[in-house]
Structure formats: structure tokens, C-alpha cells
Amino acid sequence: MRDKYPGLFDLPGSSDGQGRFEPARLTQARVRQSLSKTELAAAVGVSAAAIGQYEAGVNSPRADVVERIATTLKVRPGFFTVGRPLARIDTVHAHFRSLRSARVSDRQRALSTATLVWELTFALERYVKLPEADLPKLLSGTSPGEAAASLRRHWGLPDGPVRHLVATAESRGIVVVVRPLGEVDAVDAFSSVILDRPIVVTTPRRSENVFRHRFSIAHEIGHLLLHAESGEQSTAIEREADEFAAAFLTPAASMDAALPQRLDLAALDRLGRTWGVSPHSLVRRMVERGRTTDSSARRAYQRLAKVDDPSADPTSAYPGEMPTLLRKAAEFAAEQGATVPALAEILRLAPAQVRDLLGEPDQRPVLRLVGDEG
């Protein structure tokens, strides 16, 4: 049995152990494909116990087995070798939105994606200096509202709407990615700090509406500020992140001056478009600022639900607020010779997988063969 596992962070380029099988890589790739050990074993023609031994470092698979595992898990055989950075984080170090419906395996799969995003970020930093993480340190017991005000001061944001929140977050070193629903659908948006790099993962469901997307990003920034050191997962923690998002996007002092004196949904709709928040968020803000009651707010939500028509909402077609940091970094890296194929070689992935992590759509034409019907 191996008596020593690789550390949390292994420097790249180390010749020690090159070619040696890395058990954690097998777990990472298997979890990302949502396969159990038994399912993987059946696919590659070994026992489930053997897969368990590979992942525990008790035994290493033969070269032909590695080939079959790689094919099944859609990675290159070299993916399983040691000698490049490997982030190891647990689900307690991330904050997931769907606390009740998400299974442990769903969370582990989402984190396996996040660790690959971090590895890509690290690979890019070998060629491009990315913004360093720039989040203020808060005292214990800081309230969500105080944290929101502190972040605005720290980032030098003037009073008023936050212009392009995603770009603002990326300029402060927060990596934001939108992953396909199939990868993170069960957990929804989440965030984590992986080796000092804050990462926010969100979904098309969150990003399809710019107001919901902005609030979701602000919610995750709240987690990064308030709960990065906490492994607690609870509805109270989620509520605090919501309070942070509301206070950050619509500061109380500004709202006291801007909110209407009565529940006027048309006025809230106009105000929301100025501040980049939904009327629902402003209704909640009116309750918080004592402008209306919970019962009146419930009736307002019902009225909003009746008139909700995403196809008629001009903001539904707004393509902005999408992350660009990694793609721009990849463009600069390519100018330094680190093209996508080179990055894929570093990460032991296929170039298409790297483009996918960068958020680049697959623009290859689709070939469909038509059978002979004659």
C-alpha cells in the first residue's frame, strides 16, 4: 500500500513520479461522469473491488486497463498520471443552492468540474497574469449588510447600480463559469475557494435572465465573503447570502430614496431596470425597508406571476453579464504559444474539453448520415 499520498498541491513539471498512476485522478474523472465504481468496473471489465483498490492506491491498473478506463471516462490515459497540480476539496468547502434535492454524488460531481476549472485557471496563469483575488477580510460577526457596504468600499464602487457585475467580479480575481445543466443541474449555482482562487459556478437556468443571474452572482460573492471559512450548510446561511446580494445590489440608503411610497409594480419595473434587479427583488426590499407588508408583498408576487412572460421581456435576449476572463486569458496565452491544444496537453484533456471549460461553443458543423430508403 502506498504510505504517502501526493500533497494538496503538487508543482507542475516535477519529474518525480512522472507516469505513475494517481488514484485521485480516477476518482475525479469517475465522479465527473456520474459513474459508480460498479458501473465503471462493468464498463472496463474488472471487478468493483479492483476499482476501489485503484482509487485507494492499493493497486495500480495495468496499461491496457488504464486505456479502457480513459475511454470510458472520456479523458486521455495521461490524465491519470501524477506530476501536475491537483486540487483536493471536499463538499463542505463549497456552498450549494439546492440543499435538499442535491445528493452527495451530485455535489461531488459539481466539485470535480470546479477543480478542473481551477486547473485550467492555474495552467493559464503560467502564461498570463490574472487578477489576484481581491476580497476584504471581514471581522467575525459581520452582518450581510455590513459586508455588502464593506465590499463596495473595498472595490471602490460608487453609490448607485453596479455596472456589469460579472465583469466587476472577474476584474477582482473571481473566476466565473456557466456550466451545462447536465453537470450542475442538481446543485444549481455554487461557489468555493480553491487554493486561494475564488470560483463561482452557475447554470444556464440562472443566466437566462440577467436580473436572476446578477442576484445569483452576488449571492455567491456573499458566500465567498461571509462563509468561505465555514463548512456550515443551512437555510440560514443561504438567507444571509440573499441578504448580502440585496444589500450589495440595492444599498439601503439608496433604496430609501428611490423606492416608491406604495407598491407600484410599474414603478418598480422601471427602477429594477435602472439598478439591474428584478421587481420581485425590489418588492422584497420594500418589505425590508418598511414600505409594505408581507401580505401585500405576497399579493404583488401573485400579480407578477400572472403577467410574467419571458418571451415578451426585452431583457430575456440580453446576452451580457456572461464571463469572459478565462476566454480572454486563453487568447493571450495563445499569443505566447499556449494554444488550446497545448493547454490540453498540460491538462491531459482533449482540446474539445478545454474549449468546453473555456465556455467556447462547439462550432463544428454537424454531420448527419441519411440512410438508403430506396
mmCIF file of N, CA and C in Angstrom, residues 226-275:
data_model
loop_
_atom_site.group_PDB
_atom_site.id
_atom_site.type_symbol
_atom_site.label_atom_id
_atom_site.label_comp_id
_atom_site.label_asym_id
_atom_site.label_seq_id
_atom_site.Cartn_x
_atom_site.Cartn_y
_atom_site.Cartn_z
ATOM 1 N N LEU A 226 -18.596 35.881 3.386
ATOM 2 C CA LEU A 226 -19.112 35.605 4.730
ATOM 3 C C LEU A 226 -18.858 34.183 5.214
ATOM 4 N N HIS A 227 -18.763 33.232 4.287
ATOM 5 C CA HIS A 227 -18.781 31.828 4.695
ATOM 6 C C HIS A 227 -17.626 31.008 4.135
ATOM 7 N N ALA A 228 -16.598 31.656 3.607
ATOM 8 C CA ALA A 228 -15.504 30.915 2.983
ATOM 9 C C ALA A 228 -14.806 29.992 3.980
ATOM 10 N N GLU A 229 -14.765 30.426 5.239
ATOM 11 C CA GLU A 229 -14.078 29.631 6.254
ATOM 12 C C GLU A 229 -15.015 28.679 6.970
ATOM 13 N N SER A 230 -16.290 28.720 6.616
ATOM 14 C CA SER A 230 -17.285 27.912 7.316
ATOM 15 C C SER A 230 -17.702 26.720 6.473
ATOM 16 N N GLY A 231 -17.815 25.580 7.101
ATOM 17 C CA GLY A 231 -18.314 24.405 6.400
ATOM 18 C C GLY A 231 -19.800 24.207 6.618
ATOM 19 N N GLU A 232 -20.429 25.170 7.273
ATOM 20 C CA GLU A 232 -21.852 25.028 7.573
ATOM 21 C C GLU A 232 -22.698 25.147 6.315
ATOM 22 N N GLN A 233 -23.673 24.262 6.177
ATOM 23 C CA GLN A 233 -24.629 24.308 5.072
ATOM 24 C C GLN A 233 -26.017 24.369 5.694
ATOM 25 N N SER A 234 -26.723 25.452 5.502
ATOM 26 C CA SER A 234 -28.041 25.576 6.115
ATOM 27 C C SER A 234 -28.847 26.627 5.382
ATOM 28 N N THR A 235 -30.156 26.608 5.641
ATOM 29 C CA THR A 235 -31.007 27.633 5.048
ATOM 30 C C THR A 235 -30.660 29.012 5.609
ATOM 31 N N ALA A 236 -30.196 29.060 6.859
ATOM 32 C CA ALA A 236 -29.808 30.349 7.440
ATOM 33 C C ALA A 236 -28.622 30.941 6.686
ATOM 34 N N ILE A 237 -27.661 30.080 6.308
ATOM 35 C CA ILE A 237 -26.505 30.527 5.536
ATOM 36 C C ILE A 237 -26.959 31.049 4.175
ATOM 37 N N GLU A 238 -27.881 30.333 3.540
ATOM 38 C CA GLU A 238 -28.390 30.771 2.238
ATOM 39 C C GLU A 238 -29.138 32.098 2.366
ATOM 40 N N ARG A 239 -29.887 32.251 3.455
ATOM 41 C CA ARG A 239 -30.627 33.501 3.672
ATOM 42 C C ARG A 239 -29.655 34.665 3.851
ATOM 43 N N GLU A 240 -28.564 34.439 4.555
ATOM 44 C CA GLU A 240 -27.565 35.503 4.724
ATOM 45 C C GLU A 240 -26.975 35.920 3.380
ATOM 46 N N ALA A 241 -26.723 34.930 2.507
ATOM 47 C CA ALA A 241 -26.181 35.262 1.186
ATOM 48 C C ALA A 241 -27.191 36.065 0.376
ATOM 49 N N ASP A 242 -28.478 35.731 0.521
ATOM 50 C CA ASP A 242 -29.518 36.522 -0.157
ATOM 51 C C ASP A 242 -29.535 37.950 0.383
ATOM 52 N N GLU A 243 -29.431 38.089 1.693
ATOM 53 C CA GLU A 243 -29.427 39.430 2.300
ATOM 54 C C GLU A 243 -28.227 40.232 1.801
ATOM 55 N N PHE A 244 -27.085 39.553 1.675
ATOM 56 C CA PHE A 244 -25.905 40.238 1.147
ATOM 57 C C PHE A 244 -26.169 40.722 -0.274
ATOM 58 N N ALA A 245 -26.716 39.828 -1.110
ATOM 59 C CA ALA A 245 -26.940 40.175 -2.526
ATOM 60 C C ALA A 245 -27.854 41.388 -2.638
ATOM 61 N N ALA A 246 -28.925 41.401 -1.851
ATOM 62 C CA ALA A 246 -29.854 42.534 -1.897
ATOM 63 C C ALA A 246 -29.171 43.821 -1.444
ATOM 64 N N ALA A 247 -28.402 43.717 -0.361
ATOM 65 C CA ALA A 247 -27.735 44.916 0.169
ATOM 66 C C ALA A 247 -26.632 45.403 -0.762
ATOM 67 N N PHE A 248 -25.976 44.471 -1.470
ATOM 68 C CA PHE A 248 -24.889 44.867 -2.373
ATOM 69 C C PHE A 248 -25.446 45.514 -3.647
ATOM 70 N N LEU A 249 -26.485 44.904 -4.224
ATOM 71 C CA LEU A 249 -27.023 45.413 -5.486
ATOM 72 C C LEU A 249 -27.914 46.631 -5.281
ATOM 73 N N THR A 250 -28.609 46.659 -4.154
ATOM 74 C CA THR A 250 -29.527 47.780 -3.877
ATOM 75 C C THR A 250 -29.312 48.255 -2.444
ATOM 76 N N PRO A 251 -28.270 49.065 -2.206
ATOM 77 C CA PRO A 251 -27.963 49.532 -0.839
ATOM 78 C C PRO A 251 -29.156 50.229 -0.197
ATOM 79 N N ALA A 252 -29.286 50.024 1.082
ATOM 80 C CA ALA A 252 -30.456 50.530 1.807
ATOM 81 C C ALA A 252 -30.619 52.033 1.661
ATOM 82 N N ALA A 253 -29.524 52.775 1.803
ATOM 83 C CA ALA A 253 -29.633 54.243 1.751
ATOM 84 C C ALA A 253 -30.147 54.698 0.386
ATOM 85 N N SER A 254 -29.654 54.082 -0.640
ATOM 86 C CA SER A 254 -30.108 54.451 -1.989
ATOM 87 C C SER A 254 -31.555 54.046 -2.206
ATOM 88 N N MET A 255 -31.919 52.870 -1.691
ATOM 89 C CA MET A 255 -33.295 52.407 -1.873
ATOM 90 C C MET A 255 -34.284 53.266 -1.092
ATOM 91 N N ASP A 256 -33.860 53.746 0.070
ATOM 92 C CA ASP A 256 -34.767 54.599 0.851
ATOM 93 C C ASP A 256 -35.162 55.832 0.043
ATOM 94 N N ALA A 257 -34.235 56.287 -0.788
ATOM 95 C CA ALA A 257 -34.534 57.472 -1.599
ATOM 96 C C ALA A 257 -35.240 57.119 -2.899
ATOM 97 N N ALA A 258 -35.052 55.882 -3.369
ATOM 98 C CA ALA A 258 -35.541 55.558 -4.712
ATOM 99 C C ALA A 258 -36.852 54.785 -4.720
ATOM 100 N N LEU A 259 -37.113 53.997 -3.679
ATOM 101 C CA LEU A 259 -38.310 53.152 -3.695
ATOM 102 C C LEU A 259 -39.576 54.004 -3.622
ATOM 103 N N PRO A 260 -40.627 53.584 -4.333
ATOM 104 C CA PRO A 260 -41.890 54.335 -4.249
ATOM 105 C C PRO A 260 -42.509 54.192 -2.859
ATOM 106 N N GLN A 261 -43.402 55.102 -2.556
ATOM 107 C CA GLN A 261 -44.039 55.082 -1.242
ATOM 108 C C GLN A 261 -45.085 53.991 -1.123
ATOM 109 N N ARG A 262 -45.586 53.509 -2.254
ATOM 110 C CA ARG A 262 -46.569 52.421 -2.232
ATOM 111 C C ARG A 262 -46.171 51.383 -3.276
ATOM 112 N N LEU A 263 -46.793 50.210 -3.177
ATOM 113 C CA LEU A 263 -46.446 49.117 -4.095
ATOM 114 C C LEU A 263 -46.957 49.428 -5.503
ATOM 115 N N ASP A 264 -46.105 49.988 -6.290
ATOM 116 C CA ASP A 264 -46.421 50.348 -7.667
ATOM 117 C C ASP A 264 -45.530 49.490 -8.559
ATOM 118 N N LEU A 265 -46.086 48.420 -9.121
ATOM 119 C CA LEU A 265 -45.253 47.471 -9.870
ATOM 120 C C LEU A 265 -44.634 48.090 -11.124
ATOM 121 N N ALA A 266 -45.353 49.010 -11.752
ATOM 122 C CA ALA A 266 -44.776 49.662 -12.935
ATOM 123 C C ALA A 266 -43.553 50.486 -12.534
ATOM 124 N N ALA A 267 -43.676 51.185 -11.396
ATOM 125 C CA ALA A 267 -42.535 51.981 -10.928
ATOM 126 C C ALA A 267 -41.371 51.079 -10.524
ATOM 127 N N LEU A 268 -41.698 49.945 -9.903
ATOM 128 C CA LEU A 268 -40.634 49.009 -9.508
ATOM 129 C C LEU A 268 -39.963 48.390 -10.728
ATOM 130 N N ASP A 269 -40.742 48.168 -11.784
ATOM 131 C CA ASP A 269 -40.156 47.616 -13.012
ATOM 132 C C ASP A 269 -39.154 48.604 -13.610
ATOM 133 N N ARG A 270 -39.519 49.871 -13.635
ATOM 134 C CA ARG A 270 -38.594 50.892 -14.166
ATOM 135 C C ARG A 270 -37.363 51.013 -13.273
ATOM 136 N N LEU A 271 -37.589 50.996 -11.972
ATOM 137 C CA LEU A 271 -36.462 51.107 -11.034
ATOM 138 C C LEU A 271 -35.535 49.886 -11.151
ATOM 139 N N GLY A 272 -36.147 48.709 -11.333
ATOM 140 C CA GLY A 272 -35.343 47.494 -11.459
ATOM 141 C C GLY A 272 -34.450 47.515 -12.681
ATOM 142 N N ARG A 273 -34.949 48.059 -13.783
ATOM 143 C CA ARG A 273 -34.128 48.122 -14.995
ATOM 144 C C ARG A 273 -32.962 49.095 -14.827
ATOM 145 N N THR A 274 -33.141 50.096 -13.973
ATOM 146 C CA THR A 274 -32.037 51.026 -13.700
ATOM 147 C C THR A 274 -30.964 50.364 -12.835
ATOM 148 N N TRP A 275 -31.420 49.596 -11.852
ATOM 149 C CA TRP A 275 -30.487 49.014 -10.888
ATOM 150 C C TRP A 275 -30.066 47.587 -11.245
#
